[in-house]
Coordinates of C-alpha atoms in Angstrom, one line a residue:
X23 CA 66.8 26.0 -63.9
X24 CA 66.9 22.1 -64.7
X25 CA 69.4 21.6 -61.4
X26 CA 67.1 23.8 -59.1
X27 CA 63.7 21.7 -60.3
X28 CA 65.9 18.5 -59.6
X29 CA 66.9 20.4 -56.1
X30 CA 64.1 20.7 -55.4
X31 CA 62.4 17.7 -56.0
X32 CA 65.4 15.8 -54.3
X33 CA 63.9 17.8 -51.1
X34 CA 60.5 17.2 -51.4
X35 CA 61.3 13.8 -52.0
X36 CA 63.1 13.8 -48.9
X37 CA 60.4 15.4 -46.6
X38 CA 58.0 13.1 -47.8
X39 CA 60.2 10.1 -47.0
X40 CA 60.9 11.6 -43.4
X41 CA 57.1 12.2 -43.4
X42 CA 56.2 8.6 -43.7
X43 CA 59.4 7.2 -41.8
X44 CA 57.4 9.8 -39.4
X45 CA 54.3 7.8 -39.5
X46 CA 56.0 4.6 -39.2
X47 CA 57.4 5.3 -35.6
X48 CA 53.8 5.7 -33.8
X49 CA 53.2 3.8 -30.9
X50 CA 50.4 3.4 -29.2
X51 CA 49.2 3.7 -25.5
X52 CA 45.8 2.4 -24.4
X53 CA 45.4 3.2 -20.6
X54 CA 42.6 1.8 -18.3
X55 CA 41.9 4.9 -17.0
X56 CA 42.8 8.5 -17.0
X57 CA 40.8 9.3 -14.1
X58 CA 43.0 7.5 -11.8
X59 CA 46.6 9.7 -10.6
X60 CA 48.4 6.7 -11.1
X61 CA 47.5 6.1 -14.7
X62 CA 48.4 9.6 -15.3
X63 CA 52.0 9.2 -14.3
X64 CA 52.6 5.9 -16.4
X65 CA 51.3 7.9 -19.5
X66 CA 53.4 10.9 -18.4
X67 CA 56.2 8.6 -18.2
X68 CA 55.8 7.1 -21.7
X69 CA 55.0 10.4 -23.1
X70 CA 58.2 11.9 -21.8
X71 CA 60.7 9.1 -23.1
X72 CA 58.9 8.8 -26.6
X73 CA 59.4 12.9 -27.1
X74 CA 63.5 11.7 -26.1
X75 CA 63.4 9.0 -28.5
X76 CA 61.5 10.8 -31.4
X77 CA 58.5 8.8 -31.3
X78 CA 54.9 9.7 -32.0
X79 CA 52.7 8.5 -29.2
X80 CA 48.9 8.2 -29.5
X81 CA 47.0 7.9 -25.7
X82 CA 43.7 7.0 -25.3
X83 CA 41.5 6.3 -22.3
X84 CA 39.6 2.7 -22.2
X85 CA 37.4 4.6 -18.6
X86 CA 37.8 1.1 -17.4
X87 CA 35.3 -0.1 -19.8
X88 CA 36.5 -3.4 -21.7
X89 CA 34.4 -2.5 -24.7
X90 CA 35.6 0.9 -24.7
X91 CA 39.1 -0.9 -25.0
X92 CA 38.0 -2.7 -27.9
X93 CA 37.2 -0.4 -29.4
X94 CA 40.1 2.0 -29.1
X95 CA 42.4 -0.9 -30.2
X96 CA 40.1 -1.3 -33.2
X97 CA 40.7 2.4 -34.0
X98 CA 44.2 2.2 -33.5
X99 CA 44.6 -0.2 -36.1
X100 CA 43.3 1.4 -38.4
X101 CA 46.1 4.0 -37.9
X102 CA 48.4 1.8 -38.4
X103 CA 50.4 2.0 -35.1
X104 CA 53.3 0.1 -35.1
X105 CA 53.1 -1.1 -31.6
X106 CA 50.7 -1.5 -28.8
X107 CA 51.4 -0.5 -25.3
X108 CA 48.0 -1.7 -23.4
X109 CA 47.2 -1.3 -19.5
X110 CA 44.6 -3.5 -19.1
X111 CA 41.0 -2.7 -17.8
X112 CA 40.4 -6.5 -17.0
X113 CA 43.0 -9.1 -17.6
X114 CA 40.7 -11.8 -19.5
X115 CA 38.8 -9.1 -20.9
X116 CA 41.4 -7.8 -22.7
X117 CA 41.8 -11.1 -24.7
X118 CA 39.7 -9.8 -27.3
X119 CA 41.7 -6.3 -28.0
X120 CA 44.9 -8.4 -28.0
X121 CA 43.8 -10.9 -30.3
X122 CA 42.9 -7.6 -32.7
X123 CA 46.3 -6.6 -32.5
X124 CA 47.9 -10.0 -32.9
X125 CA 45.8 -10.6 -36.1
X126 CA 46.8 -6.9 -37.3
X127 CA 50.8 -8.2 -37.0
X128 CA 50.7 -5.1 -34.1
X129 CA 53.4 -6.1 -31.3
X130 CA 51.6 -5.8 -27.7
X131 CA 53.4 -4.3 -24.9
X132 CA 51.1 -4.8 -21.5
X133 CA 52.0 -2.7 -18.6
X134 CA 51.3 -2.9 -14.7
X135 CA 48.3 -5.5 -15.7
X136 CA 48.5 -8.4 -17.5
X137 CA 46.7 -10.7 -20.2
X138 CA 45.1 -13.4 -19.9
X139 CA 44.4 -14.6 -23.5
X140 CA 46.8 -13.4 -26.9
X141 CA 50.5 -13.3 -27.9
X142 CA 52.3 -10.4 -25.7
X143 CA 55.4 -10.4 -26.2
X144 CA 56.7 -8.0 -22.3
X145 CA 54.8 -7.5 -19.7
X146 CA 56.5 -4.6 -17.7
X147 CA 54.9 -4.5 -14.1
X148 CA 55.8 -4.4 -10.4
X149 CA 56.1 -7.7 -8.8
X150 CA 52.3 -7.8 -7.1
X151 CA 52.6 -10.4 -4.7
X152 CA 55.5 -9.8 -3.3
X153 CA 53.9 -6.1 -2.8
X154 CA 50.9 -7.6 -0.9
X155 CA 52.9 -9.3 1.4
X156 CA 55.1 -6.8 1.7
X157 CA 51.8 -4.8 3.0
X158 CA 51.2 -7.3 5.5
X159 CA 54.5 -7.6 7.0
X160 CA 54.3 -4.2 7.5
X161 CA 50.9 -4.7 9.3
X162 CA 52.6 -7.3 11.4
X163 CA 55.4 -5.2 12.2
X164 CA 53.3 -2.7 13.6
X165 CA 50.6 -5.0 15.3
X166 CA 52.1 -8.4 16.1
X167 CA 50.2 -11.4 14.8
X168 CA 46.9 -11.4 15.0
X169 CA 45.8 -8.4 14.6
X170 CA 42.0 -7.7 12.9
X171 CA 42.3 -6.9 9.6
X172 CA 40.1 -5.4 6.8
X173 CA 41.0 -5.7 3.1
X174 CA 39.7 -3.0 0.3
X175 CA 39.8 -5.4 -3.1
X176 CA 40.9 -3.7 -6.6
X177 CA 38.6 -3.9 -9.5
X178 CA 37.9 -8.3 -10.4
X179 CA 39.8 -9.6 -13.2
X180 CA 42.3 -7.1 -13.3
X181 CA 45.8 -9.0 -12.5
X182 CA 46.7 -6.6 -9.9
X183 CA 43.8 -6.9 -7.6
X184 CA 44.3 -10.7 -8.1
X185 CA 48.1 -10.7 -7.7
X186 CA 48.1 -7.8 -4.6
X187 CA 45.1 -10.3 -2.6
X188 CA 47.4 -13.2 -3.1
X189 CA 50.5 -11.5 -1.6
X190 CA 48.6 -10.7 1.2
X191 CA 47.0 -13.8 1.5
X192 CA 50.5 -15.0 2.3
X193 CA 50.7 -12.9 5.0
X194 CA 47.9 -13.5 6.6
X195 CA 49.1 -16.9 7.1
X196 CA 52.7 -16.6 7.7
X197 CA 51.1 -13.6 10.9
X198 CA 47.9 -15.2 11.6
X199 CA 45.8 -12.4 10.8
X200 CA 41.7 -12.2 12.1
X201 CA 40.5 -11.2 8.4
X202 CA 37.2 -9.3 9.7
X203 CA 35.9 -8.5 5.6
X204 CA 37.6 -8.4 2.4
X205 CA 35.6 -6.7 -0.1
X206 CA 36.0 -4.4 -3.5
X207 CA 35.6 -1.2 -3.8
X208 CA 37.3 -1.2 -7.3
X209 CA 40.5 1.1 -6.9
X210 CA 38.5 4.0 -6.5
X211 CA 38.7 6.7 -3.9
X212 CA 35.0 7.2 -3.0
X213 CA 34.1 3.8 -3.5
X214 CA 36.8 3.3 -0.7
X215 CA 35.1 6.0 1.8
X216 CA 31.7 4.1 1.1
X217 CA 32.9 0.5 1.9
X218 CA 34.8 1.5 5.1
X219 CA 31.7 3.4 6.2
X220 CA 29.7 0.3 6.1
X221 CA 32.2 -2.1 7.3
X222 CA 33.4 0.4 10.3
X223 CA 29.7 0.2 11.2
X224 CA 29.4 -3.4 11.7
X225 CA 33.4 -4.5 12.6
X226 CA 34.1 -1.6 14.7
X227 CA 36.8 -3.6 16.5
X228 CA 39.4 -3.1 13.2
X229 CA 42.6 -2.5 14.0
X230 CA 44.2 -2.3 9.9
X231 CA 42.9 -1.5 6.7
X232 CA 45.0 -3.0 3.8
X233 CA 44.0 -1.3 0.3
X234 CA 45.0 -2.7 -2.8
X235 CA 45.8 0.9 -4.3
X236 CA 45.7 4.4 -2.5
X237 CA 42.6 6.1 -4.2
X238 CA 41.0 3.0 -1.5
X239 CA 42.7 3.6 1.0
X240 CA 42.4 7.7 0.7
X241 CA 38.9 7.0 0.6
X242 CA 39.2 5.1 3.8
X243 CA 40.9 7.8 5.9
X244 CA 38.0 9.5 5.4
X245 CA 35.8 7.3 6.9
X246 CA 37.9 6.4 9.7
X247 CA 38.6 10.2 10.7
X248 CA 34.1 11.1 10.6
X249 CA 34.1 7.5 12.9
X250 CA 36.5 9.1 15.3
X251 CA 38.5 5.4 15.1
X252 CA 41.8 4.4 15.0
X253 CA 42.8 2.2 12.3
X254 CA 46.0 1.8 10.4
X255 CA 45.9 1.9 6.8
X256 CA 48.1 0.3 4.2
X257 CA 47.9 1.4 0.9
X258 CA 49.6 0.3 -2.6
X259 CA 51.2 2.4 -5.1
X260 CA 52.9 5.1 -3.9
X261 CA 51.0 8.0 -5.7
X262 CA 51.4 11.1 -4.9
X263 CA 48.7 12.0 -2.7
X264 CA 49.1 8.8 -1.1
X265 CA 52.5 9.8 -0.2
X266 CA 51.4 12.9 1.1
X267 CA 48.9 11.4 3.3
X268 CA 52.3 9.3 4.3
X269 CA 54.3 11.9 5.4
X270 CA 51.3 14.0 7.2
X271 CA 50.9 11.2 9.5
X272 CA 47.6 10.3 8.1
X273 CA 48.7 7.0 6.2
X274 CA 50.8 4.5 7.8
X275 CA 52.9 3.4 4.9
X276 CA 52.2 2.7 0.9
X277 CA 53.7 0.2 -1.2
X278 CA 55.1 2.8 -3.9
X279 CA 55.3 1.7 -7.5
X280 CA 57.1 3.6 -10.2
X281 CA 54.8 4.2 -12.6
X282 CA 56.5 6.9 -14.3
X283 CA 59.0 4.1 -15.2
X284 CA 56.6 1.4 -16.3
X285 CA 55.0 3.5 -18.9
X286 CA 59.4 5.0 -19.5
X287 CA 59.9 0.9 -19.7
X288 CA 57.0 0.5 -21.9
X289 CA 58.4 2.5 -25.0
X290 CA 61.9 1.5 -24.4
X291 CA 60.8 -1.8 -25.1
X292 CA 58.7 -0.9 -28.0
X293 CA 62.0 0.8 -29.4
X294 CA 63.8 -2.4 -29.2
X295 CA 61.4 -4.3 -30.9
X296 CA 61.3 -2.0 -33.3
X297 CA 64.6 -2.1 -33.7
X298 CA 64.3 -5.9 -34.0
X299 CA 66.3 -6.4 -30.8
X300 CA 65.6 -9.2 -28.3
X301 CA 63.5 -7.9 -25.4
X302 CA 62.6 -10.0 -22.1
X303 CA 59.2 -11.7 -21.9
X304 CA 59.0 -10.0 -18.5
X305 CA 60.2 -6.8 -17.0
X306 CA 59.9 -6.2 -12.7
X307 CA 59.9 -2.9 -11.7
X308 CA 61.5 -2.6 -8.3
X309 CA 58.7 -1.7 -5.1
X310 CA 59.3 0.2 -1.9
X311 CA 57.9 0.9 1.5
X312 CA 57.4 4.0 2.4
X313 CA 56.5 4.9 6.0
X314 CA 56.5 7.9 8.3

């Protein structure tokens, strides 16, 4: 009777030791937005390597509010995560939830958008600039040099919009592009429909749209097929909708991220620094062109 009571403590024991190794191997994913398809994929793509690794992975949607994003990382803290995966909702903004972190001894992992302000110690994105002028060599290839151009601006602050404008900037030297407007419309779709509307109606003589993502530039084939135009449209990310629109003719070409492999990256690197491997300050994630 003594040996099965010590039996069966020694397995107790045991579970509650896997329980808390258990608790010790959450990481955590704070996303910008959910609403946005290609959000979706990076947090399908973490979620998927962290059930292959054996980690416990806690999401939770900032709705592109910075605040909102504080306040998550607060919370996350208090549940004692052992490392923070963070897709920034604005790139200084997101000082503050770092700094929470870095004061909490919580390793910060950004991905696709960087920070600004704290101690991170990867940032695992695609290489932005060389995307946007990727975009407008593609432009150029199609239209010469100087051709009229619009551009549909990502959400200021974020390091994306920033990084993507810059890239394209380059090309709009190196081709001599007439820039006819360059205005946000934040990376969402219907803000893109509403901006093209009003900028088809006074530069009607357009001849390409570049849009930093392609919830824009979906929203701006809607506005081009009600005004019976012809515009070509770039977009940036490579979602799948945005494919789609690719390959049915619709969309000239999007510059396709992996973002299924960012958020994959982002808890393989949390595992190695968990680990207390050596992991690289910064991690590029290869970009494409995808055309009809």
């Amino acid at each position: 009777m003594k040996k099965l009571t010590a039996l069966t403590s020694a397995v107790l024991l045991g579970l509650a030791v896997t329980g808390s190794a258990s608790a010790q191997d959450t990481i955590a994913l704070a996303v910008s937005t959910l609403d946005n398809p290609f959000f979706v994929t990076l947090k399908d793509g973490a979620q998927k390597k962290a059930d292959e690794l054996g980690y416990k992975l806690v999401v939770l949607d900032s709705q592109n509010d910075p605040a909102k994003e504080l306040a998550n990382v607060e919370d996350l803290t208090v549940r004692g995560v052992k490392v923070l995966l963070i897709n920034p909702t604005d790139s200084e903004a997101v000082g503050n939830a770092v700094a929470i972190a870095n004061r909490n001894h919580i390793p910060v992992i950004t991905l696709d958008r960087g920070a600004a302000k704290g101690k991170v110690v990867s940032h695992i994105a695609s290489d932005n600039i060389a995307g946007g002028k990727m975009a407008g060599d593609f432009v150029a290839q199609k239209l010469g040099d100087g051709a009229k151009v619009i551009q549909l601006e990502g959400i200021a602050g974020t390091s994306a919009a920033r990084e993507r404008g810059e890239g394209f900037k380059q090309a709009i030297t190196a081709h001599k592009f007439n820039v006819l407007a360059s205005q946000p419309a934040d990376f969402d779709r219907t803000k893109g429909l509403n901006v093209t509307e009003n900028l088809l109606a006074s530069k009607g003589d357009v001849q390409a749209i570049f849009a930093q993502n392609d919830e824009m530039a979906l929203g701006a084939l809607r506005a081009i097929k009600a005004s019976n135009k012809k515009v070509l449209v770039v977009g940036f990310d490579g979602t799948d909708d945005g494919v789609k629109a690719v390959k049915g003719g619709k969309m000239a070409a999007t510059i396709a991220q992996q973002p299924d492999l960012i958020g994959s990256l982002g808890v393989v690197t949390a595992d190695k620094i968990l680990k207390g491997e050596k992991v690289e300050s910064k991690i590029p994630v290869d970009l494409k062109v995808i055309s009809e």
